[in-house]
Amino acid sequence: MKAAMLRSALRRRRSSSSAASTPSCLSRRRFSSSPAPERKVAILGAAGGIGQPISLLMKLNPLVSRLALYDIAGTPGVAADVSHVNTRAEVKGYAAEEQLGQALEGSDLVIIPAGVPRKPGMTRDDLFKINAGIVKSLSEAIAKYCPNALVNMISNPVNSTVPIAAEVFKSKGVYDEKKLFGVTTLDVVRAKTFYAGKAKVNVADVNVPVVGGHSGITILPLFSQATPKTNLSDEDIKALTKRTQDGGTEVVEAKAGKGSATLSMAYAGAIFADACLKGLNGVPDVVECSFVQSTVTELPFSRPSMLIFLVTGESEHVKLGKNGVEEVLGLGPLSDYEQQGLEALKTELKSSIEKGVAFVRGN
Ligand SMILES: NC(=O)C1=CN([C@@H]2O[C@H](COP(=O)(O)OP(=O)(O)OC[C@H]3O[C@@H](n4cnc5c(N)ncnc54)[C@H](O)[C@@H]3O)[C@@H](O)[C@H]2O)C=CC1
Ligand SMILES: O=C([O-])CC(=O)C(=O)O
């Protein structure tokens, strides 16, 4: 049933002319004379490698009327620079911790790329030590100043930072699982690019769902559901799966100590943020993959709160609506290879989620 709904939603999405699938900053709607509803977007970590280009992309998005750029270093320059772009959004920079409340107040959507990136030889989990604390304090501020906002979590390790935010929100009594998203769109972007290259099809026509989390084997691209259908061999599919799982490391190594993916991430983050804004504005059939709470797999809960993402925190296709996630569409039919991948990822994903939960609970 869910699989049929998913296929039909994806079909509708592919066949829709542009409303749901074309990022607003890339669509001709930016020349439209009737403005979309007022929407405030806050970016936390706006002066960083991802923060700067995603700030620009959100400034180009006609769905944004106010753009709040917050960082603990370098904000004034970025805010002044981006503010000169002649598009709808009014830009304000917020430079110090005491300004975080003002940056967040009234936000409809908060995008979080704050935190340290990987260097060669590190795993995403190695970032936990620093980024967990950053995400926890930013989540506390969101709970206080804009508890109803949608939150797009980019900071790594996403498999733990999303549970951290959820636990903080729960402890403040403001958790709404429909509004918290781990941004895994870059995995989808990569899977589409690599599939199109291997199958020699037009990348603009390609769709590949990616489920699971956002690290190594927890990233599970579903090439069996990729469109257009092609006749790639099992070996090709295995190689594409591995390359998608290792895509972040490919960039980290190429940057040789100067950080991780920033430009492709900003692009991916802007696509996902745009989908959230479209959902809020009531555009129908907006479907993306994201790391969200769901009950799609069968793992038993070891604690009631793990009900959250867990049953165990798969990333799903979600249909976005006025309140955030309108519907979790499920995994769809998996090949044997994908089913094995799904089983294999559960242990790591579960432990990353538990690590995030334990960090907030202090145990
Ligand atoms: N979800 C995904 O697919 C991806 C996630 N990432 C993650 O995104 C994060 C950011 O990466 P980059 O932009 O390359 O790093 P960066 O170091 O270039 O920028 C991070 C920014 O965060 C700021 N920051 C640090 N603590 C802060 C705080 N408490 N409040 C506000 N801002 C704060 C820094 O001043 C800096 O400007 C990393 O954790 C990285 O691993 C990166 C690529 C893809
Ligand atoms: O690999 C990293 O550290 C950054 C990231 O999450 C990605 O590029 O997918």
Short mmCIF file of C-alpha atoms and ligand atoms in Angstrom, two decimals:
data_model
loop_
_atom_site.label_atom_id
_atom_site.label_comp_id
_atom_site.label_asym_id
_atom_site.label_seq_id
_atom_site.Cartn_x
_atom_site.Cartn_y
_atom_site.Cartn_z
CA MET A 1 0.00 0.00 0.00
CA LYS A 2 2.74 2.40 1.11
CA ALA A 3 4.88 1.34 -1.85
CA ALA A 4 2.05 2.06 -4.25
CA MET A 5 1.50 5.47 -2.65
CA LEU A 6 5.19 6.22 -2.89
CA ARG A 7 5.37 5.27 -6.56
CA SER A 8 2.34 7.34 -7.32
CA ALA A 9 3.67 10.37 -5.39
CA LEU A 10 7.01 10.13 -7.17
CA ARG A 11 5.26 9.77 -10.52
CA ARG A 12 3.15 12.84 -9.77
CA ARG A 13 6.29 14.68 -8.72
CA ARG A 14 8.15 13.79 -11.89
CA SER A 15 5.25 14.66 -14.12
CA SER A 16 4.37 17.91 -12.39
CA SER A 17 5.46 20.82 -14.57
CA SER A 18 7.69 22.54 -12.04
CA ALA A 19 5.88 23.56 -8.89
CA ALA A 20 7.03 20.74 -6.66
CA SER A 21 10.29 19.66 -8.23
CA THR A 22 12.18 22.71 -9.47
CA PRO A 23 14.01 24.67 -6.78
CA SER A 24 12.39 28.08 -6.62
CA CYS A 25 15.73 29.86 -6.99
CA LEU A 26 16.16 28.11 -10.35
CA SER A 27 12.62 28.49 -11.61
CA ARG A 28 11.09 31.23 -13.66
CA ARG A 29 8.79 32.04 -10.74
CA ARG A 30 11.41 34.47 -9.51
CA PHE A 31 10.19 36.84 -12.20
CA SER A 32 6.60 36.48 -11.07
CA SER A 33 4.91 39.67 -9.87
CA SER A 34 2.76 38.03 -7.17
CA PRO A 35 4.94 37.39 -4.13
CA ALA A 36 4.68 34.21 -2.11
CA PRO A 37 3.69 34.45 1.59
CA GLU A 38 6.13 36.10 4.01
CA ARG A 39 8.68 33.53 5.19
CA LYS A 40 11.63 34.07 7.48
CA VAL A 41 14.60 31.72 7.14
CA ALA A 42 17.46 31.67 9.66
CA ILE A 43 20.84 30.14 8.83
CA LEU A 44 23.03 29.19 11.81
CA GLY A 45 26.67 28.91 10.77
CA ALA A 46 26.04 31.30 7.87
CA ALA A 47 29.65 32.42 7.43
CA GLY A 48 31.10 28.93 6.94
CA GLY A 49 31.98 26.90 3.88
CA ILE A 50 28.38 25.73 3.46
CA GLY A 51 26.84 28.72 5.20
CA GLN A 52 28.02 31.28 2.63
CA PRO A 53 26.79 29.63 -0.56
CA ILE A 54 23.55 28.46 1.05
CA SER A 55 22.96 32.02 2.26
CA LEU A 56 23.33 33.18 -1.33
CA LEU A 57 21.02 30.45 -2.64
CA MET A 58 18.35 31.29 -0.05
CA LYS A 59 18.71 34.96 -0.97
CA LEU A 60 17.93 33.93 -4.56
CA ASN A 61 14.86 32.02 -3.44
CA PRO A 62 11.69 34.07 -4.08
CA LEU A 63 9.86 32.19 -1.32
CA VAL A 64 12.07 33.88 1.30
CA SER A 65 11.07 37.34 2.53
CA ARG A 66 13.50 37.64 5.48
CA LEU A 67 16.89 35.99 5.78
CA ALA A 68 18.66 35.96 9.17
CA LEU A 69 22.35 35.07 8.94
CA TYR A 70 23.92 34.01 12.24
CA ASP A 71 27.48 32.90 12.96
CA ILE A 72 29.92 33.34 15.80
CA ALA A 73 32.57 34.66 13.38
CA GLY A 74 32.54 36.58 10.13
CA THR A 75 28.84 37.34 9.90
CA PRO A 76 28.88 41.09 9.12
CA GLY A 77 30.87 40.67 5.91
CA VAL A 78 28.76 37.81 4.62
CA ALA A 79 25.50 39.57 5.52
CA ALA A 80 26.60 42.84 3.86
CA ASP A 81 27.75 40.98 0.77
CA VAL A 82 24.61 38.84 0.34
CA SER A 83 22.32 41.78 1.16
CA HIS A 84 23.38 43.59 -2.03
CA VAL A 85 21.82 40.93 -4.25
CA ASN A 86 18.67 42.46 -5.76
CA THR A 87 16.11 39.87 -4.73
CA ARG A 88 13.12 39.85 -2.40
CA ALA A 89 14.63 38.68 0.89
CA GLU A 90 15.63 41.31 3.43
CA VAL A 91 18.97 40.20 4.91
CA LYS A 92 20.16 40.80 8.47
CA GLY A 93 23.35 39.55 10.08
CA TYR A 94 23.58 38.45 13.70
CA ALA A 95 27.11 38.15 14.98
CA ALA A 96 27.20 37.27 18.62
CA GLU A 97 25.52 34.80 20.91
CA GLU A 98 23.40 37.49 22.51
CA GLN A 99 21.90 38.17 19.07
CA LEU A 100 20.90 34.54 18.44
CA GLY A 101 17.41 35.10 19.88
CA GLN A 102 16.75 37.98 17.47
CA ALA A 103 18.06 35.91 14.57
CA LEU A 104 15.64 33.09 15.40
CA GLU A 105 12.52 35.00 16.44
CA GLY A 106 9.72 34.64 13.88
CA SER A 107 11.59 32.07 11.78
CA ASP A 108 9.57 29.62 9.71
CA LEU A 109 12.63 27.59 8.81
CA VAL A 110 16.02 27.22 10.50
CA ILE A 111 18.93 25.74 8.55
CA ILE A 112 21.91 24.53 10.63
CA PRO A 113 25.30 24.12 8.96
CA ALA A 114 27.20 25.20 12.14
CA GLY A 115 30.10 23.06 13.29
CA VAL A 116 33.43 21.62 12.25
CA PRO A 117 33.93 19.62 9.05
CA ARG A 118 36.01 16.46 8.54
CA LYS A 119 39.66 16.21 7.58
CA PRO A 120 41.13 13.20 5.75
CA GLY A 121 41.21 10.09 7.95
CA MET A 122 38.28 11.19 10.12
CA THR A 123 34.80 9.67 10.23
CA ARG A 124 31.73 11.84 10.62
CA ASP A 125 31.38 10.43 14.11
CA ASP A 126 34.78 11.95 14.99
CA LEU A 127 33.00 15.33 14.74
CA PHE A 128 30.60 14.41 17.53
CA LYS A 129 32.85 15.72 20.31
CA ILE A 130 32.65 19.31 19.06
CA ASN A 131 29.46 19.41 17.03
CA ALA A 132 27.19 17.72 19.58
CA GLY A 133 27.62 20.65 21.98
CA ILE A 134 27.11 23.23 19.23
CA VAL A 135 23.92 21.58 18.01
CA LYS A 136 22.62 21.15 21.56
CA SER A 137 22.99 24.83 22.39
CA LEU A 138 21.54 25.97 19.07
CA SER A 139 18.58 23.61 19.56
CA GLU A 140 17.98 25.08 23.03
CA ALA A 141 17.79 28.52 21.44
CA ILE A 142 15.39 27.28 18.74
CA ALA A 143 13.17 25.73 21.44
CA LYS A 144 13.09 29.09 23.18
CA TYR A 145 12.77 31.55 20.31
CA CYS A 146 11.06 29.73 17.41
CA PRO A 147 9.69 26.41 18.67
CA ASN A 148 7.32 26.10 15.70
CA ALA A 149 9.96 26.45 13.00
CA LEU A 150 10.95 23.63 10.69
CA VAL A 151 14.57 22.65 11.38
CA ASN A 152 16.95 21.43 8.65
CA MET A 153 19.95 19.80 10.34
CA ILE A 154 23.07 19.75 8.18
CA SER A 155 25.76 19.56 10.91
CA ASN A 156 27.45 16.19 11.19
CA PRO A 157 27.21 13.52 12.37
CA VAL A 158 23.60 13.87 11.18
CA ASN A 159 22.79 10.38 12.52
CA SER A 160 23.43 11.79 16.02
CA THR A 161 22.77 15.52 15.70
CA VAL A 162 19.14 14.99 14.70
CA PRO A 163 18.49 12.84 17.81
CA ILE A 164 20.29 15.49 19.88
CA ALA A 165 17.94 18.20 18.61
CA ALA A 166 14.93 15.91 19.18
CA GLU A 167 15.95 15.23 22.77
CA VAL A 168 16.51 18.92 23.47
CA PHE A 169 13.11 19.79 22.01
CA LYS A 170 11.47 17.03 24.03
CA SER A 171 13.11 18.21 27.22
CA LYS A 172 11.68 21.68 26.55
CA GLY A 173 8.23 20.29 25.69
CA VAL A 174 8.30 21.54 22.09
CA TYR A 175 9.22 18.45 20.09
CA ASP A 176 7.20 17.91 16.95
CA GLU A 177 8.56 15.06 14.86
CA LYS A 178 6.97 16.57 11.77
CA LYS A 179 9.29 19.55 11.96
CA LEU A 180 12.77 18.11 12.42
CA PHE A 181 14.74 16.95 9.38
CA GLY A 182 18.21 15.54 8.90
CA VAL A 183 19.35 16.88 5.53
CA THR A 184 20.39 13.88 3.43
CA THR A 185 19.67 15.50 0.07
CA LEU A 186 23.36 15.50 -0.90
CA ASP A 187 23.26 11.70 -1.00
CA VAL A 188 20.35 11.94 -3.43
CA VAL A 189 22.16 14.56 -5.51
CA ARG A 190 25.24 12.30 -5.70
CA ALA A 191 23.26 9.16 -6.46
CA LYS A 192 21.50 10.95 -9.33
CA THR A 193 24.77 12.28 -10.75
CA PHE A 194 26.62 8.96 -10.52
CA TYR A 195 23.67 6.95 -11.93
CA ALA A 196 23.24 9.31 -14.87
CA GLY A 197 26.96 9.13 -15.62
CA LYS A 198 27.10 5.34 -15.51
CA ALA A 199 23.82 4.75 -17.38
CA LYS A 200 24.51 7.55 -19.85
CA VAL A 201 21.10 9.15 -19.38
CA ASN A 202 20.16 12.80 -18.98
CA VAL A 203 20.80 13.66 -15.33
CA ALA A 204 17.88 16.09 -15.34
CA ASP A 205 15.52 13.14 -15.90
CA VAL A 206 17.00 10.97 -13.15
CA ASN A 207 15.43 10.21 -9.79
CA VAL A 208 17.04 7.97 -7.15
CA PRO A 209 15.63 7.60 -3.64
CA VAL A 210 18.23 7.29 -0.87
CA VAL A 211 17.18 6.03 2.56
CA GLY A 212 18.92 5.24 5.85
CA GLY A 213 21.13 7.76 7.63
CA HIS A 214 24.00 9.96 6.47
CA SER A 215 27.26 8.11 7.03
CA GLY A 216 29.00 5.21 5.30
CA ILE A 217 26.85 2.10 5.04
CA THR A 218 23.92 3.85 6.71
CA ILE A 219 23.48 5.69 3.38
CA LEU A 220 21.35 3.34 1.29
CA PRO A 221 20.63 4.40 -2.29
CA LEU A 222 17.76 2.45 -3.86
CA PHE A 223 18.95 2.10 -7.44
CA SER A 224 16.31 -0.59 -8.02
CA GLN A 225 13.78 2.26 -7.85
CA ALA A 226 15.87 4.65 -9.96
CA THR A 227 14.27 6.19 -13.01
CA PRO A 228 14.64 6.12 -15.93
CA LYS A 229 15.05 2.33 -15.75
CA THR A 230 18.29 1.08 -17.28
CA ASN A 231 19.95 -2.30 -17.53
CA LEU A 232 22.99 -1.71 -15.31
CA SER A 233 24.65 -4.88 -14.06
CA ASP A 234 24.72 -5.96 -10.41
CA GLU A 235 28.40 -5.01 -10.37
CA ASP A 236 27.56 -1.52 -11.62
CA ILE A 237 24.88 -1.13 -8.94
CA LYS A 238 27.32 -2.23 -6.23
CA ALA A 239 29.93 0.24 -7.47
CA LEU A 240 27.36 3.07 -7.63
CA THR A 241 26.16 2.23 -4.12
CA LYS A 242 29.70 2.30 -2.75
CA ARG A 243 30.52 5.56 -4.52
CA THR A 244 27.36 7.20 -3.13
CA GLN A 245 28.20 5.97 0.38
CA ASP A 246 31.78 7.26 0.05
CA GLY A 247 30.89 10.50 -1.76
CA GLY A 248 31.65 12.68 1.25
CA THR A 249 35.02 11.03 1.77
CA GLU A 250 35.84 11.49 -1.93
CA VAL A 251 35.46 15.26 -1.45
CA VAL A 252 37.25 15.33 1.94
CA GLU A 253 40.27 13.60 0.37
CA ALA A 254 40.25 15.83 -2.70
CA LYS A 255 40.18 18.92 -0.46
CA ALA A 256 43.16 17.46 1.41
CA GLY A 257 42.60 19.05 4.81
CA LYS A 258 40.64 22.10 3.65
CA GLY A 259 37.24 20.75 4.72
CA SER A 260 34.44 18.73 3.19
CA ALA A 261 31.71 19.26 0.62
CA THR A 262 30.45 22.84 0.73
CA LEU A 263 29.21 23.85 -2.72
CA SER A 264 27.33 20.65 -3.56
CA MET A 265 26.02 20.65 0.02
CA ALA A 266 24.78 24.21 -0.29
CA TYR A 267 23.01 23.22 -3.52
CA ALA A 268 21.48 20.16 -1.85
CA GLY A 269 20.53 22.11 1.29
CA ALA A 270 18.89 24.80 -0.81
CA ILE A 271 16.82 22.18 -2.65
CA PHE A 272 15.64 20.70 0.63
CA ALA A 273 14.93 24.08 2.23
CA ASP A 274 12.99 25.09 -0.87
CA ALA A 275 10.92 21.90 -0.59
CA CYS A 276 10.15 22.75 3.04
CA LEU A 277 9.03 26.26 2.07
CA LYS A 278 6.87 24.91 -0.72
CA GLY A 279 5.31 22.48 1.75
CA LEU A 280 4.62 25.31 4.19
CA ASN A 281 3.04 27.31 1.37
CA GLY A 282 0.69 24.47 0.49
CA VAL A 283 2.27 23.31 -2.78
CA PRO A 284 0.98 19.76 -3.33
CA ASP A 285 3.09 16.61 -3.77
CA VAL A 286 6.40 17.89 -2.49
CA VAL A 287 8.40 14.72 -1.83
CA GLU A 288 12.00 14.50 -0.61
CA CYS A 289 14.18 12.00 1.23
CA SER A 290 15.14 13.01 4.76
CA PHE A 291 16.28 11.53 8.06
CA VAL A 292 13.13 11.79 10.15
CA GLN A 293 11.23 10.00 12.85
CA SER A 294 9.42 7.02 11.46
CA THR A 295 8.05 3.63 12.28
CA VAL A 296 8.90 1.92 9.08
CA THR A 297 11.16 -0.86 10.32
CA GLU A 298 10.49 -3.44 12.97
CA LEU A 299 13.29 -3.00 15.51
CA PRO A 300 12.01 -3.16 19.07
CA PHE A 301 12.26 0.01 21.18
CA SER A 302 14.61 -0.31 24.04
CA ARG A 303 13.29 2.88 25.57
CA PRO A 304 10.04 4.66 24.96
CA SER A 305 11.70 7.80 23.66
CA MET A 306 13.42 5.85 20.93
CA LEU A 307 10.06 5.63 19.37
CA ILE A 308 11.21 8.81 17.82
CA PHE A 309 13.29 8.03 14.91
CA LEU A 310 13.81 4.75 15.83
CA VAL A 311 12.22 2.04 14.99
CA THR A 312 15.26 2.84 13.98
CA GLY A 313 15.74 6.03 12.33
CA GLU A 314 15.56 5.28 8.66
CA SER A 315 15.58 8.18 6.35
CA GLU A 316 12.41 8.17 4.35
CA HIS A 317 10.65 9.80 1.54
CA VAL A 318 8.56 12.42 3.18
CA LYS A 319 5.71 14.37 1.73
CA LEU A 320 5.99 17.94 2.95
CA GLY A 321 3.01 20.04 3.90
CA LYS A 322 1.89 23.06 5.89
CA ASN A 323 3.01 21.49 9.17
CA GLY A 324 6.20 19.88 7.94
CA VAL A 325 6.08 16.14 7.30
CA GLU A 326 2.61 15.36 6.02
CA GLU A 327 3.30 11.73 5.40
CA VAL A 328 6.21 9.30 5.63
CA LEU A 329 5.96 7.32 2.45
CA GLY A 330 8.12 4.37 3.40
CA LEU A 331 10.88 2.50 1.65
CA GLY A 332 9.08 1.04 -1.34
CA PRO A 333 10.06 -2.36 -2.77
CA LEU A 334 13.71 -3.27 -2.13
CA SER A 335 15.98 -5.58 -4.13
CA ASP A 336 17.71 -8.41 -2.22
CA TYR A 337 20.92 -6.39 -2.27
CA GLU A 338 19.16 -3.34 -0.81
CA GLN A 339 17.37 -5.47 1.77
CA GLN A 340 20.77 -6.78 2.91
CA GLY A 341 22.06 -3.20 3.03
CA LEU A 342 19.09 -2.19 5.15
CA GLU A 343 19.73 -4.98 7.65
CA ALA A 344 23.44 -4.16 7.71
CA LEU A 345 22.97 -0.47 8.51
CA LYS A 346 20.68 -0.88 11.50
CA THR A 347 23.33 -1.58 14.15
CA GLU A 348 25.43 1.48 13.30
CA LEU A 349 22.45 3.76 12.89
CA LYS A 350 20.90 2.62 16.14
CA SER A 351 24.11 3.22 18.05
CA SER A 352 24.60 6.71 16.53
CA ILE A 353 21.04 7.61 17.52
CA GLU A 354 21.54 6.30 21.04
CA LYS A 355 24.79 8.25 21.33
CA GLY A 356 22.94 11.48 20.51
CA VAL A 357 20.13 10.71 22.94
CA ALA A 358 22.58 9.82 25.73
CA PHE A 359 24.53 13.05 25.17
CA VAL A 360 21.49 15.17 25.97
CA ARG A 361 20.31 13.00 28.83
CA GLY A 362 23.77 13.01 30.37
CA ASN A 363 24.07 9.24 30.55
N1 LIG B 1 24.47 16.85 5.94
C1 LIG B 1 25.37 16.81 4.98
O1 LIG B 1 25.12 16.19 3.93
C2 LIG B 1 26.66 17.53 5.12
C3 LIG B 1 27.04 18.05 6.32
N2 LIG B 1 28.23 18.73 6.45
C4 LIG B 1 28.56 19.24 7.78
O2 LIG B 1 28.23 20.63 7.86
C5 LIG B 1 29.00 21.24 8.91
C6 LIG B 1 29.60 22.55 8.44
O3 LIG B 1 30.54 22.33 7.41
P1 LIG B 1 31.35 23.57 6.76
O4 LIG B 1 30.43 24.67 6.44
O5 LIG B 1 32.19 23.01 5.69
O6 LIG B 1 32.25 24.00 8.00
P2 LIG B 1 32.95 25.43 8.24
O7 LIG B 1 33.95 25.23 9.33
O8 LIG B 1 33.43 26.00 6.95
O9 LIG B 1 31.76 26.34 8.76
C7 LIG B 1 31.14 26.12 9.97
C8 LIG B 1 30.66 27.45 10.49
O10 LIG B 1 29.99 27.21 11.72
C9 LIG B 1 30.28 28.29 12.57
N3 LIG B 1 30.00 27.93 13.95
C10 LIG B 1 30.72 27.19 14.82
N4 LIG B 1 30.11 27.13 16.02
C11 LIG B 1 28.98 27.85 15.89
C12 LIG B 1 27.91 28.17 16.77
N5 LIG B 1 27.91 27.76 18.05
N6 LIG B 1 26.92 28.94 16.31
C13 LIG B 1 26.91 29.39 15.04
N7 LIG B 1 27.89 29.12 14.16
C14 LIG B 1 28.91 28.36 14.59
C15 LIG B 1 31.75 28.58 12.31
O11 LIG B 1 32.10 29.89 12.76
C16 LIG B 1 31.81 28.42 10.80
O12 LIG B 1 31.58 29.65 10.13
C17 LIG B 1 30.05 20.19 9.29
O13 LIG B 1 29.65 19.55 10.48
C18 LIG B 1 30.02 19.22 8.12
O14 LIG B 1 30.44 17.92 8.49
C19 LIG B 1 29.03 18.94 5.38
C20 LIG B 1 28.68 18.46 4.14
C21 LIG B 1 27.50 17.68 3.91
O1 LIG B 2 31.71 13.78 4.32
C1 LIG B 2 31.61 14.74 5.10
O2 LIG B 2 32.25 14.86 6.15
C2 LIG B 2 30.62 15.80 4.76
C3 LIG B 2 29.36 15.15 4.36
O3 LIG B 2 28.56 14.77 5.18
C4 LIG B 2 29.18 14.83 2.96
O4 LIG B 2 29.89 15.37 2.08
O5 LIG B 2 28.31 14.01 2.66
#
